[in-house]
PDB file of C-alpha atoms in Angstrom:
ATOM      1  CA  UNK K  28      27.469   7.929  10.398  1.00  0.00           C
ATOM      2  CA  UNK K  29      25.422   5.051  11.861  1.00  0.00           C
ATOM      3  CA  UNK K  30      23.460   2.858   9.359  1.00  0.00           C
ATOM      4  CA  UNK K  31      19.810   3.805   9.220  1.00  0.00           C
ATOM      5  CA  UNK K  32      17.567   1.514  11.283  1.00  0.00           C
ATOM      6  CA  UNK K  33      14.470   0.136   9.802  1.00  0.00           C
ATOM      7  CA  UNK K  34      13.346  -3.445   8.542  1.00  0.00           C
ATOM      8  CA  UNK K  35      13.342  -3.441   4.594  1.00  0.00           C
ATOM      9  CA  UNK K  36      10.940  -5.616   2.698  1.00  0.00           C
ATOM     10  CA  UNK K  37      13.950  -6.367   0.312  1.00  0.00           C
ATOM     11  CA  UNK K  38      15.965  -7.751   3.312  1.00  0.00           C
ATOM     12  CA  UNK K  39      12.880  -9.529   4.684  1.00  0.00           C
ATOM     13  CA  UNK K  40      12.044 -11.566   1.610  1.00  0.00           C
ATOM     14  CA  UNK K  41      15.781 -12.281   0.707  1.00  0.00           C
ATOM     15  CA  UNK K  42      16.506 -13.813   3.904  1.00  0.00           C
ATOM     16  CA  UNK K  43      12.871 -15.940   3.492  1.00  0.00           C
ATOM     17  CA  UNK K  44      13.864 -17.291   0.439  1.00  0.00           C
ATOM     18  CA  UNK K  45      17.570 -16.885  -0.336  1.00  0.00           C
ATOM     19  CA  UNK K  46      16.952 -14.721  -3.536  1.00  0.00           C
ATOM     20  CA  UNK K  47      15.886 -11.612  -4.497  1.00  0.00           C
ATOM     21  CA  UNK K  48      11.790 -11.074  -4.588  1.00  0.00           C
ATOM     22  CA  UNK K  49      10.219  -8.248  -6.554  1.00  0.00           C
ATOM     23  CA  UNK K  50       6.612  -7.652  -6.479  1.00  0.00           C
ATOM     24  CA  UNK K  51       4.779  -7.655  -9.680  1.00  0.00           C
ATOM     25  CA  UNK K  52       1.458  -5.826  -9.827  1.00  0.00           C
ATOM     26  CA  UNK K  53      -2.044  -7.566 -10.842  1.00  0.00           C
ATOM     27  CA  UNK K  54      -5.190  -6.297 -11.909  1.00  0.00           C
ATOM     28  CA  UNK K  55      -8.424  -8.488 -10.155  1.00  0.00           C
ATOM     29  CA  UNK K  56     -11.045  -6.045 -11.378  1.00  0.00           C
ATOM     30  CA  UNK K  57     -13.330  -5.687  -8.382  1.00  0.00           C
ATOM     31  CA  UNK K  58     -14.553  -2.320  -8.348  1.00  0.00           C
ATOM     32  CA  UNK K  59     -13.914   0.044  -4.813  1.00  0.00           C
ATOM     33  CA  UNK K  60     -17.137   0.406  -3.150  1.00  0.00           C
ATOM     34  CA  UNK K  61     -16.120   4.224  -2.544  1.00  0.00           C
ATOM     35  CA  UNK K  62     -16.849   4.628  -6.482  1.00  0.00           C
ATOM     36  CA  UNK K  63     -19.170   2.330  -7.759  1.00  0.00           C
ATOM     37  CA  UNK K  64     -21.819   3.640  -6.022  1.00  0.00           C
ATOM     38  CA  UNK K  65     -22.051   1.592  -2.479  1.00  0.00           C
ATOM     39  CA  UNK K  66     -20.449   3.891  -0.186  1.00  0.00           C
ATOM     40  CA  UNK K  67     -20.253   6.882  -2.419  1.00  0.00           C
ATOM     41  CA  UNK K  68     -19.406   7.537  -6.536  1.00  0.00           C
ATOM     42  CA  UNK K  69     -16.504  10.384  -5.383  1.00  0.00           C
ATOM     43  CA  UNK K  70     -13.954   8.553  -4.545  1.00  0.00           C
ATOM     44  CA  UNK K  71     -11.021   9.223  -1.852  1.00  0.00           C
ATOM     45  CA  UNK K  72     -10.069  12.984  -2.404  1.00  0.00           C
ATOM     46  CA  UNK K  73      -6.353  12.048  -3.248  1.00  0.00           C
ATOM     47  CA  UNK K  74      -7.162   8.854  -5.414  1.00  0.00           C
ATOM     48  CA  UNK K  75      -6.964   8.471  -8.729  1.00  0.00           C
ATOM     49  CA  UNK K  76      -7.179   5.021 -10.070  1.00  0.00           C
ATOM     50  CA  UNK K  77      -5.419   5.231 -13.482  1.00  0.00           C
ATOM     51  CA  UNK K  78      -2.115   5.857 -10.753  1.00  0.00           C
ATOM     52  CA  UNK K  79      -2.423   2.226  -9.481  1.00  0.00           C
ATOM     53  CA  UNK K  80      -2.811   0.424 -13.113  1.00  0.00           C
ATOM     54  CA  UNK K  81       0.571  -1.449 -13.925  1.00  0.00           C
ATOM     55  CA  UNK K  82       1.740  -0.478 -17.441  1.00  0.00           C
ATOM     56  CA  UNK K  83       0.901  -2.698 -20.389  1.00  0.00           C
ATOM     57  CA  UNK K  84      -1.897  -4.664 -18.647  1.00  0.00           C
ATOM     58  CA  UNK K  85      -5.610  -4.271 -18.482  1.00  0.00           C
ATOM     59  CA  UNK K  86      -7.880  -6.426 -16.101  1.00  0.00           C
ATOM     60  CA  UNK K  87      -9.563  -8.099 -18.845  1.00  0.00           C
ATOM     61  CA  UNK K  88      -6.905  -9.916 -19.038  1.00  0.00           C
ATOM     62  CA  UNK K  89      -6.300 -13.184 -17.173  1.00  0.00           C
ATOM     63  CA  UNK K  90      -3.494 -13.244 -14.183  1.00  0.00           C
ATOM     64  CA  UNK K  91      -1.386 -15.232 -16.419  1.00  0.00           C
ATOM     65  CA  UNK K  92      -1.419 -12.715 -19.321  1.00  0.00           C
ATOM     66  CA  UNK K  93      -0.486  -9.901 -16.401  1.00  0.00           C
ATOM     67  CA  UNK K  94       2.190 -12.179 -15.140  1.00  0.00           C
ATOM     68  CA  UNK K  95       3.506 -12.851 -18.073  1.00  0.00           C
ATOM     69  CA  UNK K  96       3.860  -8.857 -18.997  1.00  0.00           C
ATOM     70  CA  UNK K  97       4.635  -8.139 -15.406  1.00  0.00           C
ATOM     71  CA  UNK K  98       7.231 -10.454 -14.933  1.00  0.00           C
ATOM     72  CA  UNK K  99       8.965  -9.875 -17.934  1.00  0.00           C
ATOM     73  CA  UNK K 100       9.014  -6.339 -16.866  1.00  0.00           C
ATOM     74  CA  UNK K 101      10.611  -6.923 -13.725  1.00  0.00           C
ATOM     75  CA  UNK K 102      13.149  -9.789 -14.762  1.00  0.00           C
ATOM     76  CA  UNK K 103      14.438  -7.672 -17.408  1.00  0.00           C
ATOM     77  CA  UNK K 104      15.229  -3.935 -14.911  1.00  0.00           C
ATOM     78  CA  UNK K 105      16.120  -6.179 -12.118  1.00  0.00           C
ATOM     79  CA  UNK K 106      17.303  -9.732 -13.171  1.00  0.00           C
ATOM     80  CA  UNK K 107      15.079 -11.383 -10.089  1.00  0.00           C
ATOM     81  CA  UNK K 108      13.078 -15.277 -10.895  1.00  0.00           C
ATOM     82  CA  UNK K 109      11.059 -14.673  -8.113  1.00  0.00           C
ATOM     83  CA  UNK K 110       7.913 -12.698  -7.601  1.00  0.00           C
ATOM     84  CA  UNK K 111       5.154 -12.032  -5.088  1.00  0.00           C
ATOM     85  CA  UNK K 112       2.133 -11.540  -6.863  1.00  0.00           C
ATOM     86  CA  UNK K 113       0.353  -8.161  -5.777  1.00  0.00           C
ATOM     87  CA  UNK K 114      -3.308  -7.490  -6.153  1.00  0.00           C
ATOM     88  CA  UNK K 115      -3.623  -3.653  -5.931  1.00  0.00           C
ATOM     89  CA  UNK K 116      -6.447  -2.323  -8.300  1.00  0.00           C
ATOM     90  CA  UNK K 117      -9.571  -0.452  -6.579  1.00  0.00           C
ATOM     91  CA  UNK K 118     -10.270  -3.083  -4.135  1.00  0.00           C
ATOM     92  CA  UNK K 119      -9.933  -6.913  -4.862  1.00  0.00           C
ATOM     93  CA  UNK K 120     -11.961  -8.323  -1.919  1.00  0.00           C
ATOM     94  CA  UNK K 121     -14.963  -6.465  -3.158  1.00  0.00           C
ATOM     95  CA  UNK K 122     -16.243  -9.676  -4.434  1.00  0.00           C
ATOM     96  CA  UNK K 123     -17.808 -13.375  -3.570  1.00  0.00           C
ATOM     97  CA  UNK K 124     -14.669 -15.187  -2.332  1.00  0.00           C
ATOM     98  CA  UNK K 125     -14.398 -17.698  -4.232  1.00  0.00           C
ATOM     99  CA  UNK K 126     -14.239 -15.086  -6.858  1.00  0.00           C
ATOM    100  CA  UNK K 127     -10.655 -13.897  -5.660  1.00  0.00           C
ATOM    101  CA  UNK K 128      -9.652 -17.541  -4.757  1.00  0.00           C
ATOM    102  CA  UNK K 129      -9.433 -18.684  -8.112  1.00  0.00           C
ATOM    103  CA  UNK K 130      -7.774 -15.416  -9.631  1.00  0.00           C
ATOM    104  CA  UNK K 131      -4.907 -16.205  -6.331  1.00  0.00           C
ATOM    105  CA  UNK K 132      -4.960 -19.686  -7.623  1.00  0.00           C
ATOM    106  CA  UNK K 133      -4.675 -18.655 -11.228  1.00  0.00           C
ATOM    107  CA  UNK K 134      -1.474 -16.577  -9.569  1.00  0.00           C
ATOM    108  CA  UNK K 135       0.338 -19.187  -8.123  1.00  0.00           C
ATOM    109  CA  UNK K 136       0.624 -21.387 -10.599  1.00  0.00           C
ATOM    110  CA  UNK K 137       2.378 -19.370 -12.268  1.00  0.00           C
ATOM    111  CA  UNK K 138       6.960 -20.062 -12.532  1.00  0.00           C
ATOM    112  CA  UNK K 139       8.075 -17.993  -9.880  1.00  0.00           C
ATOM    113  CA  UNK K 140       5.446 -16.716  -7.979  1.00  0.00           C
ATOM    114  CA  UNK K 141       6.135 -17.254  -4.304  1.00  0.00           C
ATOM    115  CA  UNK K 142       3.693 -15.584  -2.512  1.00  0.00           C
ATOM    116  CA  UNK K 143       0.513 -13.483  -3.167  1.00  0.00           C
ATOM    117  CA  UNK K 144      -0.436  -9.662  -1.714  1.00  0.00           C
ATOM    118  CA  UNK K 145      -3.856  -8.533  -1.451  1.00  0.00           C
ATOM    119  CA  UNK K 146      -4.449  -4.779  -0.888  1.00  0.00           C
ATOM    120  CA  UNK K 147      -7.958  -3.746  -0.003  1.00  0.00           C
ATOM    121  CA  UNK K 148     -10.152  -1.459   2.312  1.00  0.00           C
ATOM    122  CA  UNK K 149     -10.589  -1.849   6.330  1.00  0.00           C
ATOM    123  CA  UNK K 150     -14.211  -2.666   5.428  1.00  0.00           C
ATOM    124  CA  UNK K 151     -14.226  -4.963   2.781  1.00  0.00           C
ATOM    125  CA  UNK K 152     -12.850  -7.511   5.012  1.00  0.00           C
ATOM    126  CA  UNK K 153     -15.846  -9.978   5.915  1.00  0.00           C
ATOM    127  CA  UNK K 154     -15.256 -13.299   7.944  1.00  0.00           C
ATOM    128  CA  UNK K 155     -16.036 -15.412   4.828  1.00  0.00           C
ATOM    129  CA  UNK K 156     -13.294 -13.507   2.613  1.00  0.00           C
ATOM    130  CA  UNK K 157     -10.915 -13.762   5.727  1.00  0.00           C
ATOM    131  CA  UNK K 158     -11.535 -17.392   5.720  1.00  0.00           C
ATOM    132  CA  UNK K 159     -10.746 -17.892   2.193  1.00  0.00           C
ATOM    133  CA  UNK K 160      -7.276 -15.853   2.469  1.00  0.00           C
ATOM    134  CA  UNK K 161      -6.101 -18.075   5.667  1.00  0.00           C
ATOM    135  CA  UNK K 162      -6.872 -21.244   3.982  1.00  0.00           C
ATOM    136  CA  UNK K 163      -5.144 -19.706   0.826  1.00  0.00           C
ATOM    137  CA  UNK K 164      -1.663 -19.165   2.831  1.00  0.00           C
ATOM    138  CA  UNK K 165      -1.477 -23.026   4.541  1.00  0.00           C
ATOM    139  CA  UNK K 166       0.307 -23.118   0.833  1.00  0.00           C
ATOM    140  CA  UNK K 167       2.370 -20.296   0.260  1.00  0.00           C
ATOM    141  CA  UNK K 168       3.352 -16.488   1.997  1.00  0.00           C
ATOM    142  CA  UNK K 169       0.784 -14.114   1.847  1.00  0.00           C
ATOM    143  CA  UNK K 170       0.446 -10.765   3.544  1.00  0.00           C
ATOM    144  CA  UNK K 171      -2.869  -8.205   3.337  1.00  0.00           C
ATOM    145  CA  UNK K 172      -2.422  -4.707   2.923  1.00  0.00           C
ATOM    146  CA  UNK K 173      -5.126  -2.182   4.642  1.00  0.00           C
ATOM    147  CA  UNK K 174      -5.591   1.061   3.875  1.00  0.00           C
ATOM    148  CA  UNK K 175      -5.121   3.106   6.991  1.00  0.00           C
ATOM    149  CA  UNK K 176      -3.709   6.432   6.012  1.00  0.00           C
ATOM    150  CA  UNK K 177      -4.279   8.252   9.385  1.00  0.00           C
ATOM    151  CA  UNK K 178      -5.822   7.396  12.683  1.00  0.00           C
ATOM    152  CA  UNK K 179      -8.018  10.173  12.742  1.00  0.00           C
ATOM    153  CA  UNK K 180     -11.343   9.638  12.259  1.00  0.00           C
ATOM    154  CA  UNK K 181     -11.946  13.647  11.199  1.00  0.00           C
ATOM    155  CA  UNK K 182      -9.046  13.386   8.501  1.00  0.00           C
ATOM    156  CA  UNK K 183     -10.787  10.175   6.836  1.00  0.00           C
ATOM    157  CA  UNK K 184     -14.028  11.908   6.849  1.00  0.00           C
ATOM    158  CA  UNK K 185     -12.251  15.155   5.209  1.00  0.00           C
ATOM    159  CA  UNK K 186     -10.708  12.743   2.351  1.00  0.00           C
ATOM    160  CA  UNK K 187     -13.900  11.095   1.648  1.00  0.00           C
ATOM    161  CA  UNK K 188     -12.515   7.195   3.071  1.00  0.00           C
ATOM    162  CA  UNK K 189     -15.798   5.905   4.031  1.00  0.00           C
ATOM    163  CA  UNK K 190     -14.620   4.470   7.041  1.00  0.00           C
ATOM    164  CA  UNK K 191     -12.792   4.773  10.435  1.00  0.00           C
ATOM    165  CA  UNK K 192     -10.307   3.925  12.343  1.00  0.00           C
ATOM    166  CA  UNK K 193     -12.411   1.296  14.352  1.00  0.00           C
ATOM    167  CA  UNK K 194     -13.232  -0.784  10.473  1.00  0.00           C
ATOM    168  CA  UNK K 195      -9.489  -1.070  10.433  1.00  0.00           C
ATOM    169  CA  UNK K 196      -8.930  -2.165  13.366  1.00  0.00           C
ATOM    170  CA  UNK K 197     -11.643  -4.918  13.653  1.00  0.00           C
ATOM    171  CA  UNK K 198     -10.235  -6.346  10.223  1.00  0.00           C
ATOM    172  CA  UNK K 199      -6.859  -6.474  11.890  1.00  0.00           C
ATOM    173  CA  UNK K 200      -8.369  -8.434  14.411  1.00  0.00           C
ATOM    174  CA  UNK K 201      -9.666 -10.702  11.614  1.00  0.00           C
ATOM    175  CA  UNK K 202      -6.334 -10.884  10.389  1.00  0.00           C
ATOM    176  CA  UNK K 203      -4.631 -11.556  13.340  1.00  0.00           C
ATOM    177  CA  UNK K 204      -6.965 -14.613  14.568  1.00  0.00           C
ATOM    178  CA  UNK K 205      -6.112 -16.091  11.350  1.00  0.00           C
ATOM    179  CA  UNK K 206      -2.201 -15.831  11.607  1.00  0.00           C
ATOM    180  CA  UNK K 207      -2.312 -13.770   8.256  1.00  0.00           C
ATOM    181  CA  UNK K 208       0.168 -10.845   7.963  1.00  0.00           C
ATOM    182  CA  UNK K 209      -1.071  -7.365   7.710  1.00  0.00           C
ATOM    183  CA  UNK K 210       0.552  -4.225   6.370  1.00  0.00           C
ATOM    184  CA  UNK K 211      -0.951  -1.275   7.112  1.00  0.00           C
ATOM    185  CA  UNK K 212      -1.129   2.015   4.314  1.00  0.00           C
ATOM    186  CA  UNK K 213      -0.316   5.684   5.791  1.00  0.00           C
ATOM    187  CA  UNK K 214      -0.391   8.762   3.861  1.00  0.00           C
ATOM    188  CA  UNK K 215       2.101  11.593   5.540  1.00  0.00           C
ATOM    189  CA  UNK K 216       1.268  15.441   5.351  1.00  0.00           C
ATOM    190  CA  UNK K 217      -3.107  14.840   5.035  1.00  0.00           C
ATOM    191  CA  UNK K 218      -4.534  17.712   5.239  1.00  0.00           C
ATOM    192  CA  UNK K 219      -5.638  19.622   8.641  1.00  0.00           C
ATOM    193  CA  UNK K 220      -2.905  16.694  10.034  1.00  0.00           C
ATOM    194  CA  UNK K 221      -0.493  18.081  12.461  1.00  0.00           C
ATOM    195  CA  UNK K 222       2.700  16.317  14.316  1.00  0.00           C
ATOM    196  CA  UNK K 223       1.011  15.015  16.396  1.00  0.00           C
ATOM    197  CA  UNK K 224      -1.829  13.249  14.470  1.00  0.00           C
ATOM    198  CA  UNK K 225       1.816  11.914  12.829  1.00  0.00           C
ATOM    199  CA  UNK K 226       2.853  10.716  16.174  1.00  0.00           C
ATOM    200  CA  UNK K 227      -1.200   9.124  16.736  1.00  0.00           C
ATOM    201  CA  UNK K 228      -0.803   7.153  13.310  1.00  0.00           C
ATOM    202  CA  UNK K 229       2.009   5.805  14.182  1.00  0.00           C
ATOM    203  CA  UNK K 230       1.678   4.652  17.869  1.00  0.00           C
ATOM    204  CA  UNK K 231      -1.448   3.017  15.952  1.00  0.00           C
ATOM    205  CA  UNK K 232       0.822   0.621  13.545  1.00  0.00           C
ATOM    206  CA  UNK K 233       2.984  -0.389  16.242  1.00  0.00           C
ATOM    207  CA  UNK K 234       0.277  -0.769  18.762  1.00  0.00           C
ATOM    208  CA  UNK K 235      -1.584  -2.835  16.002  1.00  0.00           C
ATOM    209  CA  UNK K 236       0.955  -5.506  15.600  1.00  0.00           C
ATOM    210  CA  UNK K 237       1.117  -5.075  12.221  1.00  0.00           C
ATOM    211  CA  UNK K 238       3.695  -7.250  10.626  1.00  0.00           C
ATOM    212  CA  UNK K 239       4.796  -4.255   7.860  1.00  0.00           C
ATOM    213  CA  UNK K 240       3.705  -0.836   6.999  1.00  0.00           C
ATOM    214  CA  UNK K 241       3.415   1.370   3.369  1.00  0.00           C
ATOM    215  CA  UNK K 242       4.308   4.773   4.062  1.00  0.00           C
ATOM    216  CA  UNK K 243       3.335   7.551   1.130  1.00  0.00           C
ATOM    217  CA  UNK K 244       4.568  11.021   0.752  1.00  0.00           C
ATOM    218  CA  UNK K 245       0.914  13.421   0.122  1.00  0.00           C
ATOM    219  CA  UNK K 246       0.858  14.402  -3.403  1.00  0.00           C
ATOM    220  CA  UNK K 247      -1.257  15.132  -5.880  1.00  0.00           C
ATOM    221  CA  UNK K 248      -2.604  13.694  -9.035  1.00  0.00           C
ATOM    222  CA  UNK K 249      -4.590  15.159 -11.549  1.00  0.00           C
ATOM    223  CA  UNK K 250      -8.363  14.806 -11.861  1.00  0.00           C
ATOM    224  CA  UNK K 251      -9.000  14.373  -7.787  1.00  0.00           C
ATOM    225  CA  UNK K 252     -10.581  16.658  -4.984  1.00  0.00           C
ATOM    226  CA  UNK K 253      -6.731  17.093  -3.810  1.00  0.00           C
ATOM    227  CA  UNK K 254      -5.920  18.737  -7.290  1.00  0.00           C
ATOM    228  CA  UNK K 255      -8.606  21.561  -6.577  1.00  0.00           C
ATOM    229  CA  UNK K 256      -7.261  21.958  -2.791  1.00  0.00           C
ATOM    230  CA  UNK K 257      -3.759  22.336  -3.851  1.00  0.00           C
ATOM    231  CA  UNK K 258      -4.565  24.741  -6.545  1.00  0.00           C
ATOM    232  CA  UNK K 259      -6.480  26.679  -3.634  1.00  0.00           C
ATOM    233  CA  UNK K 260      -3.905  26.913  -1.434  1.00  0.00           C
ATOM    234  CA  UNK K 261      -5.798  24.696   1.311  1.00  0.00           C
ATOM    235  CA  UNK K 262      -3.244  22.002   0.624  1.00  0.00           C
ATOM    236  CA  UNK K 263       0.536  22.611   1.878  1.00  0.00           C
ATOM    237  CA  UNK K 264       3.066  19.780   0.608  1.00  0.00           C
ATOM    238  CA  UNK K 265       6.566  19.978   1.972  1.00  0.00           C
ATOM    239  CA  UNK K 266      10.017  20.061  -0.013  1.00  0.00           C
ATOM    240  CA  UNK K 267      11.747  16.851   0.214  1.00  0.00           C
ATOM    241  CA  UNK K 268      13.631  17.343   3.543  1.00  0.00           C
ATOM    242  CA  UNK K 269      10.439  18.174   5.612  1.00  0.00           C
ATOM    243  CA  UNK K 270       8.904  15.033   4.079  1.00  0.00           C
ATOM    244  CA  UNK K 271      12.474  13.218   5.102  1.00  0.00           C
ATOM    245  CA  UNK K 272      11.718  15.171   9.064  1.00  0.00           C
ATOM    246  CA  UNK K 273       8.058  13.688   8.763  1.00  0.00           C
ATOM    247  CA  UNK K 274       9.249  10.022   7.550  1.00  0.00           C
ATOM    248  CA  UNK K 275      11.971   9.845   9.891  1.00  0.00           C
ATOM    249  CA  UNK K 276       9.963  10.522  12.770  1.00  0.00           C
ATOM    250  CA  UNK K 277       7.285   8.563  11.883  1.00  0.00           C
ATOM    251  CA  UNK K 278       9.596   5.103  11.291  1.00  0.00           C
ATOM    252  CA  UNK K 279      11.284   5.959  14.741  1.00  0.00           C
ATOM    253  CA  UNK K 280       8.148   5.432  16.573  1.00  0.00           C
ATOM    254  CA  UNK K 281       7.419   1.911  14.894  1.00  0.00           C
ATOM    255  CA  UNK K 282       8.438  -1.555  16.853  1.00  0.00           C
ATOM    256  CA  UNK K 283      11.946  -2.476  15.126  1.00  0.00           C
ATOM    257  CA  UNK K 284      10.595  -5.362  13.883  1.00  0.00           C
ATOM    258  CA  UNK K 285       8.393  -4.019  11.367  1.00  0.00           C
ATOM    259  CA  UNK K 286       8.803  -4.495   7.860  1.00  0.00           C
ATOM    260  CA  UNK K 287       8.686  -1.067   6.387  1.00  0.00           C
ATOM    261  CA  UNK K 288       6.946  -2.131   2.133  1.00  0.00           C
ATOM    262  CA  UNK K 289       8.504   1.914   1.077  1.00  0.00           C
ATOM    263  CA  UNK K 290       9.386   4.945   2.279  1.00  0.00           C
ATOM    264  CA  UNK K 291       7.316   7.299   0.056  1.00  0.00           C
ATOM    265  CA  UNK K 292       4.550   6.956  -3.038  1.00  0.00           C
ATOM    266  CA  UNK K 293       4.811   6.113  -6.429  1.00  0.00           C
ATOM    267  CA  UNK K 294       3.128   8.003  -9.358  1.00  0.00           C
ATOM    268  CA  UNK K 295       3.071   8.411 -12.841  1.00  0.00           C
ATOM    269  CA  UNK K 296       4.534  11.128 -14.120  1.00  0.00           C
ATOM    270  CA  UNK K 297       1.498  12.292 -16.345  1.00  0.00           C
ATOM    271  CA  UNK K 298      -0.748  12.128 -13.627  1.00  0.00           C
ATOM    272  CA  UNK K 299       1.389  14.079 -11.168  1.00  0.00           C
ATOM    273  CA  UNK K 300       0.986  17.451 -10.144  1.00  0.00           C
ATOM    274  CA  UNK K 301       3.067  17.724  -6.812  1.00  0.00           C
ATOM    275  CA  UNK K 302       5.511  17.476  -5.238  1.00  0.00           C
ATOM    276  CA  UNK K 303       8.012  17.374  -8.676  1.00  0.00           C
ATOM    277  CA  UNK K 304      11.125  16.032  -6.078  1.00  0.00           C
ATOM    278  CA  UNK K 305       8.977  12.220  -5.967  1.00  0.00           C
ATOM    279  CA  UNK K 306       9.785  11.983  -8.925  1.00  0.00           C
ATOM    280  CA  UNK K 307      13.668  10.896  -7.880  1.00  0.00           C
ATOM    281  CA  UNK K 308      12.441   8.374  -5.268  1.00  0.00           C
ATOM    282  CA  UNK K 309      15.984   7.217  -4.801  1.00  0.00           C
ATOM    283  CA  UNK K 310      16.644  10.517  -3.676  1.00  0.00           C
ATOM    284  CA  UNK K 311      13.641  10.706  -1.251  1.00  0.00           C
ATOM    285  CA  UNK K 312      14.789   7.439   0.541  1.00  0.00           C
ATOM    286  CA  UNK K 313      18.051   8.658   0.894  1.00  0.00           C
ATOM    287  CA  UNK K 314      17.197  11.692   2.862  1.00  0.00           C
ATOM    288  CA  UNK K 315      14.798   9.348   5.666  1.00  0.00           C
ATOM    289  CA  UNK K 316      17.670   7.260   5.914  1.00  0.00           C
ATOM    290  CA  UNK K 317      19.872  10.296   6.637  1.00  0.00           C
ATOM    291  CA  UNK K 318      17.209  11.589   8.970  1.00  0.00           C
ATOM    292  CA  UNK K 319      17.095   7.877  10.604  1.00  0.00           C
ATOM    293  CA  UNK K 320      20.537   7.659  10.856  1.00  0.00           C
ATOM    294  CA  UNK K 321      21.513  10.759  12.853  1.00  0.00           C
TER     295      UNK K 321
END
């Protein structure tokens, strides 16, 4: 059987800096302007925050503290010295720049850290915040993570994103003038999404020039909108090889070159309600990479 075909984020940072990399989550404590009250107070319908909080820190902490937690964490499982520090809570840029400048600063001074990730929204990407990143990463490798999740407008209206597909790509363009590396988010299996809003999100990415993409299985947590569709039966999740089908074919349409970050989401296991097979995620990647590989 061939090998499956697709750019891995471990492979990518190994080859950049001759070691293995492991990302370590940290908490900036901006709040998402889809819950504190500036675009809405509901929230996506398939978010729950407590799901993105690293274990054992809070963010009244300081990055340092995290780090120090984090790191340990990591170095311990998976024996790595080097880390990327990743900004993933609510929605980091939603802040004054210099704000999130010093909490990156804070970051890299940190042993180890070798590069920074900030996750955020498609609209909470102003010029001034874009200006601060770029100047950021003359020092050191960082990357910005979007959330996407599909590149239909009527899907992000239906879970309650706020935005469209036009916010993302005008902060890609942002992005791209600065030489900054974007990753774009997609959730697989929305719903109302058929194969061929699949095929849409996809051509999108690789059309975008986006240097990596995060690909995430739908599933639900407890306490969202989703929860309340699934238990209606307006919410259909596939068994683990129709996710595999939908993965495969969605990483087949991508330019070679891009860095897929994973294969399918991460959640903890007292906030998930479905699909129960995510919770062997070694098992998930294994069937794409079957799929890719015939």
């Amino acid at each position: 059987m061939a090998q499956a075909s697709y750019r891995k984020l471990s492979e990518w940072l190994f080859e950049r800096f001759g070691a293995p990399v492991r990302k370590v989550g940290v908490l900036a404590g901006f709040p998402c302007p889809n819950r504190d009250g500036t675009l809405s107070r509901a929230g996506c319908s398939f978010c729950n925050p407590a799901a993105a909080l690293p274990p054992g820190i809070t963010a009244e902490d300081t990055v340092t503290a995290q780090l120090e937690t984090g790191t340990k964490a990591v170095r311990r499982r998976f024996g790595v010295s080097r880390y990327v520090a990743y900004f993933q809570d609510c929605t980091p840029t939603n802040c004054r720049p210099v704000e999130l400048e010093e909490k990156l600063a804070e970051a890299l001074r940190f042993p180890g850290v070798v590069g920074l990730a900030v996750c955020t929204r498609p609209d909470c990407l102003p010029e001034q915040m874009a200006d601060m990143l770029a100047r950021v990463s003359e020092n050191t490798l960082l990357w910005v993570e979007l959330g996407l999740q599909s590149a239909n407008d009527e899907t992000l209206a239906a879970s309650g994103r706020n935005h469209t597909v036009g916010d993302c790509t005008e902060a890609l363009g942002r992005l791209r003038s600065r030489g900054l590396p974007a990753v774009l988010h997609v959730i697989l299996g929305l719903p109302g999404e058929t194969g061929g809003d699949l095929d849409r999100t996809a051509d999108y990415v690789r059309e975008s020039g986006a240097w990596g993409v995060k690909i995430h299985n739908l599933h639900v947590l407890k306490g969202t909108r989703l929860e309340e569709e699934y238990a209606a039966g307006r919410a259909i999740l596939p068994d683990m090889e129709g996710y595999a089908a939908m993965a495969a074919r969605f990483v087949s349409r991508l330019d070679p070159g891009t860095v897929v970050h994973r294969l399918c989401a991460d959640a903890p296991s007292m906030l998930l309600v479905a699909p129960g097979w995510m919770s062997d995620k070694q098992a998930v990647v294994r069937a794409v990479e079957r799929r890719l590989a015939d």
